[in-house]
């Protein structure tokens, strides 16, 4: 076997293994933030507040709701809920770290839902969140956010 | 005297552009949009029509040639319509170079996209598109708005190797994993036309772009994208037949025919990282066209069997930590290095062209007073391999000698909404 070919192949294999290992580790860490399932009651989504044990966004879905919701506990104990719908062409947006990206036209939003990259011009829709005595969170929706 | 005149012409060009650049633009203060507000903003679901668009204008000074040009590069109009919760239409109509006139070179009016989108009822993040659409190959192809990339010119790798914006007719499926931060796409589209591949432009001229595409040959493209934390990793690929002729015509040219005849393979990988105003990205793409020899024999087109391109870009928003007036503005400083070789591998019946082995260093700034408007300035240093004497049609002094190094100054404006 040609020495140069052997070195190229070996280095390529090592690099691929390193990248794969890192990716699996990173994605495993992300699996902790897999989609939470909430329960739709009238126009509210109910979810266990204890599931938000840090200040990172968690993605919440509920049967009967058109879009997913990014939910986060803030440092002051309040909660932030953002509708994962791009305000440009209503395409679902993706959580990327602590920001949001719309793959349809490239709009990007920061952790508060503000636009950092167009073509969107309006921030993500903020949803009111309240916490009941049992520790459950209630996210209030508008009618148009529900499946018709 | 001539040199002085040329300089003055260049300076006049800069002056006009500086007038554009000094137009005062006020940052819009962004507010919180509540669910109630969204009703007033017309974001409620149901039937509605969206109008948007983007555009860009550019000035370029070519220092070797001593000429400057200004151009309204593209003006694009989006029109979309939401029929109901599941079905929507989206289109992009593009005018390039401001006008199209019979008999004049340049200028183009084209549909860049026109497709129907069918969203899953239970998982709206998963959807099918059908019509003329842009598959997810590379970064710029799908996300090509001027406010979203650094530099006046689009990355050259994503013009010459990945021929963005590369749209074809077909059906595509876009999905997001429920469990992992993964997105994937799969699409079947019409294939390319090898008869139109031309020396020096890669596979770009072989795109049908929705106009009378041959459907005897097909292509499959797919992508996988992961978003672990502040990283984005993507791989994408394309495999497609490049001969849409029927059996009789193919036989007469000595070419294979069928859905995936004269296959072309394109592989691409990219990675991005964003953190507090810092943005790094790297992309590499390789094209393999094993039947280039048969195509050269049939069409005398001197195409290559292997091409590649790669770039690395580092950028930082100097206003990332700004407060007050500049808090929502961006001043992105960037540097990008690109490598391209459009004849990395050639068949025995092709002629090597050193000028297609290129490197480009682009350094510049982009100022966004709001996320939808950008003012750009950059310098591109170009280096190519030497010209092959066998390819010189007009030798010196009929034509000036080829220069392997050149410098370009670019200024630009862009918007999207």
mmCIF file with all atom_site columns, C-alpha atoms in Angstrom, chain A residues 16-130:
data_model
loop_
_atom_site.group_PDB
_atom_site.id
_atom_site.type_symbol
_atom_site.label_atom_id
_atom_site.label_alt_id
_atom_site.label_comp_id
_atom_site.label_asym_id
_atom_site.label_entity_id
_atom_site.label_seq_id
_atom_site.pdbx_PDB_ins_code
_atom_site.Cartn_x
_atom_site.Cartn_y
_atom_site.Cartn_z
_atom_site.occupancy
_atom_site.B_iso_or_equiv
_atom_site.pdbx_formal_charge
_atom_site.auth_seq_id
_atom_site.auth_comp_id
_atom_site.auth_asym_id
_atom_site.auth_atom_id
_atom_site.pdbx_PDB_model_num
ATOM 1   C CA . UNK A 1 16  ? -14.155 11.061 11.344 1.00 0.00 ? 16  UNK A CA 1
ATOM 2   C CA . UNK A 1 17  ? -14.157 9.012  14.568 1.00 0.00 ? 17  UNK A CA 1
ATOM 3   C CA . UNK A 1 18  ? -13.312 12.067 16.655 1.00 0.00 ? 18  UNK A CA 1
ATOM 4   C CA . UNK A 1 19  ? -16.058 14.121 14.988 1.00 0.00 ? 19  UNK A CA 1
ATOM 5   C CA . UNK A 1 20  ? -18.581 11.302 15.348 1.00 0.00 ? 20  UNK A CA 1
ATOM 6   C CA . UNK A 1 21  ? -17.762 10.865 19.040 1.00 0.00 ? 21  UNK A CA 1
ATOM 7   C CA . UNK A 1 22  ? -18.112 14.583 19.681 1.00 0.00 ? 22  UNK A CA 1
ATOM 8   C CA . UNK A 1 23  ? -21.385 14.734 17.751 1.00 0.00 ? 23  UNK A CA 1
ATOM 9   C CA . UNK A 1 24  ? -22.886 11.765 19.610 1.00 0.00 ? 24  UNK A CA 1
ATOM 10  C CA . UNK A 1 25  ? -21.868 13.339 22.935 1.00 0.00 ? 25  UNK A CA 1
ATOM 11  C CA . UNK A 1 26  ? -23.341 16.731 22.002 1.00 0.00 ? 26  UNK A CA 1
ATOM 12  C CA . UNK A 1 27  ? -26.562 15.230 20.701 1.00 0.00 ? 27  UNK A CA 1
ATOM 13  C CA . UNK A 1 28  ? -26.870 13.047 23.793 1.00 0.00 ? 28  UNK A CA 1
ATOM 14  C CA . UNK A 1 29  ? -26.634 16.179 25.895 1.00 0.00 ? 29  UNK A CA 1
ATOM 15  C CA . UNK A 1 30  ? -29.320 17.702 23.717 1.00 0.00 ? 30  UNK A CA 1
ATOM 16  C CA . UNK A 1 31  ? -31.569 14.669 24.154 1.00 0.00 ? 31  UNK A CA 1
ATOM 17  C CA . UNK A 1 32  ? -32.119 15.906 27.701 1.00 0.00 ? 32  UNK A CA 1
ATOM 18  C CA . UNK A 1 33  ? -33.924 18.768 26.011 1.00 0.00 ? 33  UNK A CA 1
ATOM 19  C CA . UNK A 1 34  ? -36.131 16.528 23.904 1.00 0.00 ? 34  UNK A CA 1
ATOM 20  C CA . UNK A 1 35  ? -39.618 17.768 23.211 1.00 0.00 ? 35  UNK A CA 1
ATOM 21  C CA . UNK A 1 36  ? -41.862 18.053 26.295 1.00 0.00 ? 36  UNK A CA 1
ATOM 22  C CA . UNK A 1 37  ? -45.484 17.019 25.884 1.00 0.00 ? 37  UNK A CA 1
ATOM 23  C CA . UNK A 1 38  ? -48.068 19.361 27.317 1.00 0.00 ? 38  UNK A CA 1
ATOM 24  C CA . UNK A 1 39  ? -51.817 18.931 27.747 1.00 0.00 ? 39  UNK A CA 1
ATOM 25  C CA . UNK A 1 40  ? -54.241 21.246 25.998 1.00 0.00 ? 40  UNK A CA 1
ATOM 26  C CA . UNK A 1 41  ? -57.150 22.326 28.201 1.00 0.00 ? 41  UNK A CA 1
ATOM 27  C CA . UNK A 1 42  ? -59.477 24.848 26.531 1.00 0.00 ? 42  UNK A CA 1
ATOM 28  C CA . UNK A 1 43  ? -57.037 27.489 25.283 1.00 0.00 ? 43  UNK A CA 1
ATOM 29  C CA . UNK A 1 44  ? -54.237 26.677 27.709 1.00 0.00 ? 44  UNK A CA 1
ATOM 30  C CA . UNK A 1 45  ? -51.336 24.235 27.610 1.00 0.00 ? 45  UNK A CA 1
ATOM 31  C CA . UNK A 1 46  ? -50.560 22.667 30.971 1.00 0.00 ? 46  UNK A CA 1
ATOM 32  C CA . UNK A 1 47  ? -47.099 21.286 31.691 1.00 0.00 ? 47  UNK A CA 1
ATOM 33  C CA . UNK A 1 48  ? -45.217 20.277 34.846 1.00 0.00 ? 48  UNK A CA 1
ATOM 34  C CA . UNK A 1 49  ? -43.017 23.240 35.876 1.00 0.00 ? 49  UNK A CA 1
ATOM 35  C CA . UNK A 1 50  ? -40.527 20.920 37.580 1.00 0.00 ? 50  UNK A CA 1
ATOM 36  C CA . UNK A 1 51  ? -39.369 19.773 34.131 1.00 0.00 ? 51  UNK A CA 1
ATOM 37  C CA . UNK A 1 52  ? -37.716 23.153 33.604 1.00 0.00 ? 52  UNK A CA 1
ATOM 38  C CA . UNK A 1 53  ? -34.819 22.613 35.974 1.00 0.00 ? 53  UNK A CA 1
ATOM 39  C CA . UNK A 1 54  ? -32.386 25.083 34.411 1.00 0.00 ? 54  UNK A CA 1
ATOM 40  C CA . UNK A 1 55  ? -32.464 28.292 32.397 1.00 0.00 ? 55  UNK A CA 1
ATOM 41  C CA . UNK A 1 56  ? -32.173 26.647 28.981 1.00 0.00 ? 56  UNK A CA 1
ATOM 42  C CA . UNK A 1 57  ? -35.022 26.575 26.518 1.00 0.00 ? 57  UNK A CA 1
ATOM 43  C CA . UNK A 1 58  ? -37.146 23.427 26.329 1.00 0.00 ? 58  UNK A CA 1
ATOM 44  C CA . UNK A 1 59  ? -39.389 22.740 23.369 1.00 0.00 ? 59  UNK A CA 1
ATOM 45  C CA . UNK A 1 60  ? -43.011 22.012 24.223 1.00 0.00 ? 60  UNK A CA 1
ATOM 46  C CA . UNK A 1 61  ? -45.617 20.385 21.988 1.00 0.00 ? 61  UNK A CA 1
ATOM 47  C CA . UNK A 1 62  ? -49.268 19.669 22.651 1.00 0.00 ? 62  UNK A CA 1
ATOM 48  C CA . UNK A 1 63  ? -51.763 17.772 20.597 1.00 0.00 ? 63  UNK A CA 1
ATOM 49  C CA . UNK A 1 64  ? -54.186 20.196 18.944 1.00 0.00 ? 64  UNK A CA 1
ATOM 50  C CA . UNK A 1 65  ? -51.724 23.120 18.820 1.00 0.00 ? 65  UNK A CA 1
ATOM 51  C CA . UNK A 1 66  ? -50.421 24.250 15.416 1.00 0.00 ? 66  UNK A CA 1
ATOM 52  C CA . UNK A 1 67  ? -46.916 25.202 16.529 1.00 0.00 ? 67  UNK A CA 1
ATOM 53  C CA . UNK A 1 68  ? -44.437 24.136 19.150 1.00 0.00 ? 68  UNK A CA 1
ATOM 54  C CA . UNK A 1 69  ? -43.467 26.476 21.968 1.00 0.00 ? 69  UNK A CA 1
ATOM 55  C CA . UNK A 1 70  ? -40.044 27.303 23.409 1.00 0.00 ? 70  UNK A CA 1
ATOM 56  C CA . UNK A 1 71  ? -40.264 27.535 27.174 1.00 0.00 ? 71  UNK A CA 1
ATOM 57  C CA . UNK A 1 72  ? -37.629 28.817 29.559 1.00 0.00 ? 72  UNK A CA 1
ATOM 58  C CA . UNK A 1 73  ? -37.358 29.614 33.247 1.00 0.00 ? 73  UNK A CA 1
ATOM 59  C CA . UNK A 1 74  ? -35.757 33.017 33.785 1.00 0.00 ? 74  UNK A CA 1
ATOM 60  C CA . UNK A 1 75  ? -33.314 33.958 36.539 1.00 0.00 ? 75  UNK A CA 1
ATOM 61  C CA . UNK A 1 76  ? -36.019 35.885 38.429 1.00 0.00 ? 76  UNK A CA 1
ATOM 62  C CA . UNK A 1 77  ? -38.259 32.807 38.603 1.00 0.00 ? 77  UNK A CA 1
ATOM 63  C CA . UNK A 1 78  ? -40.574 34.020 35.818 1.00 0.00 ? 78  UNK A CA 1
ATOM 64  C CA . UNK A 1 79  ? -41.133 32.043 32.611 1.00 0.00 ? 79  UNK A CA 1
ATOM 65  C CA . UNK A 1 80  ? -40.721 32.960 28.967 1.00 0.00 ? 80  UNK A CA 1
ATOM 66  C CA . UNK A 1 81  ? -42.808 31.190 26.316 1.00 0.00 ? 81  UNK A CA 1
ATOM 67  C CA . UNK A 1 82  ? -42.286 31.857 22.603 1.00 0.00 ? 82  UNK A CA 1
ATOM 68  C CA . UNK A 1 83  ? -44.407 30.500 19.782 1.00 0.00 ? 83  UNK A CA 1
ATOM 69  C CA . UNK A 1 84  ? -42.074 28.713 17.340 1.00 0.00 ? 84  UNK A CA 1
ATOM 70  C CA . UNK A 1 85  ? -43.629 30.316 14.280 1.00 0.00 ? 85  UNK A CA 1
ATOM 71  C CA . UNK A 1 86  ? -41.650 32.632 12.013 1.00 0.00 ? 86  UNK A CA 1
ATOM 72  C CA . UNK A 1 87  ? -43.449 35.954 11.793 1.00 0.00 ? 87  UNK A CA 1
ATOM 73  C CA . UNK A 1 88  ? -42.424 36.308 8.147  1.00 0.00 ? 88  UNK A CA 1
ATOM 74  C CA . UNK A 1 89  ? -44.108 33.395 6.360  1.00 0.00 ? 89  UNK A CA 1
ATOM 75  C CA . UNK A 1 90  ? -45.388 31.415 9.370  1.00 0.00 ? 90  UNK A CA 1
ATOM 76  C CA . UNK A 1 91  ? -42.949 28.565 8.865  1.00 0.00 ? 91  UNK A CA 1
ATOM 77  C CA . UNK A 1 92  ? -41.971 26.640 12.017 1.00 0.00 ? 92  UNK A CA 1
ATOM 78  C CA . UNK A 1 93  ? -38.661 27.886 13.472 1.00 0.00 ? 93  UNK A CA 1
ATOM 79  C CA . UNK A 1 94  ? -35.948 25.694 14.962 1.00 0.00 ? 94  UNK A CA 1
ATOM 80  C CA . UNK A 1 95  ? -34.276 26.118 18.344 1.00 0.00 ? 95  UNK A CA 1
ATOM 81  C CA . UNK A 1 96  ? -30.498 26.441 17.839 1.00 0.00 ? 96  UNK A CA 1
ATOM 82  C CA . UNK A 1 97  ? -28.803 26.766 21.217 1.00 0.00 ? 97  UNK A CA 1
ATOM 83  C CA . UNK A 1 98  ? -30.470 29.788 22.761 1.00 0.00 ? 98  UNK A CA 1
ATOM 84  C CA . UNK A 1 99  ? -31.651 31.309 19.503 1.00 0.00 ? 99  UNK A CA 1
ATOM 85  C CA . UNK A 1 100 ? -34.093 30.421 16.746 1.00 0.00 ? 100 UNK A CA 1
ATOM 86  C CA . UNK A 1 101 ? -33.700 29.903 13.010 1.00 0.00 ? 101 UNK A CA 1
ATOM 87  C CA . UNK A 1 102 ? -36.215 29.688 10.203 1.00 0.00 ? 102 UNK A CA 1
ATOM 88  C CA . UNK A 1 103 ? -34.849 27.507 7.406  1.00 0.00 ? 103 UNK A CA 1
ATOM 89  C CA . UNK A 1 104 ? -37.394 28.766 4.880  1.00 0.00 ? 104 UNK A CA 1
ATOM 90  C CA . UNK A 1 105 ? -35.859 32.233 4.309  1.00 0.00 ? 105 UNK A CA 1
ATOM 91  C CA . UNK A 1 106 ? -33.135 32.444 6.926  1.00 0.00 ? 106 UNK A CA 1
ATOM 92  C CA . UNK A 1 107 ? -34.726 34.634 9.607  1.00 0.00 ? 107 UNK A CA 1
ATOM 93  C CA . UNK A 1 108 ? -32.998 34.388 12.957 1.00 0.00 ? 108 UNK A CA 1
ATOM 94  C CA . UNK A 1 109 ? -34.271 35.407 16.405 1.00 0.00 ? 109 UNK A CA 1
ATOM 95  C CA . UNK A 1 110 ? -32.402 35.854 19.688 1.00 0.00 ? 110 UNK A CA 1
ATOM 96  C CA . UNK A 1 111 ? -33.210 34.382 23.113 1.00 0.00 ? 111 UNK A CA 1
ATOM 97  C CA . UNK A 1 112 ? -35.889 37.049 23.690 1.00 0.00 ? 112 UNK A CA 1
ATOM 98  C CA . UNK A 1 113 ? -37.455 36.327 20.308 1.00 0.00 ? 113 UNK A CA 1
ATOM 99  C CA . UNK A 1 114 ? -36.178 39.576 18.768 1.00 0.00 ? 114 UNK A CA 1
ATOM 100 C CA . UNK A 1 115 ? -35.204 39.557 15.086 1.00 0.00 ? 115 UNK A CA 1
ATOM 101 C CA . UNK A 1 116 ? -31.442 39.463 14.495 1.00 0.00 ? 116 UNK A CA 1
ATOM 102 C CA . UNK A 1 117 ? -31.589 38.419 10.843 1.00 0.00 ? 117 UNK A CA 1
ATOM 103 C CA . UNK A 1 118 ? -34.300 39.143 8.245  1.00 0.00 ? 118 UNK A CA 1
ATOM 104 C CA . UNK A 1 119 ? -36.482 38.886 6.326  1.00 0.00 ? 119 UNK A CA 1
ATOM 105 C CA . UNK A 1 120 ? -38.736 38.660 9.411  1.00 0.00 ? 120 UNK A CA 1
ATOM 106 C CA . UNK A 1 121 ? -39.474 42.074 10.907 1.00 0.00 ? 121 UNK A CA 1
ATOM 107 C CA . UNK A 1 122 ? -41.642 41.145 13.883 1.00 0.00 ? 122 UNK A CA 1
ATOM 108 C CA . UNK A 1 123 ? -40.336 39.290 16.951 1.00 0.00 ? 123 UNK A CA 1
ATOM 109 C CA . UNK A 1 124 ? -41.578 35.814 17.845 1.00 0.00 ? 124 UNK A CA 1
ATOM 110 C CA . UNK A 1 125 ? -44.963 35.839 19.583 1.00 0.00 ? 125 UNK A CA 1
ATOM 111 C CA . UNK A 1 126 ? -44.676 35.876 23.392 1.00 0.00 ? 126 UNK A CA 1
ATOM 112 C CA . UNK A 1 127 ? -47.267 33.818 25.276 1.00 0.00 ? 127 UNK A CA 1
ATOM 113 C CA . UNK A 1 128 ? -48.397 34.550 28.859 1.00 0.00 ? 128 UNK A CA 1
ATOM 114 C CA . UNK A 1 129 ? -47.352 31.912 31.407 1.00 0.00 ? 129 UNK A CA 1
ATOM 115 C CA . UNK A 1 130 ? -48.699 31.419 34.919 1.00 0.00 ? 130 UNK A CA 1
#
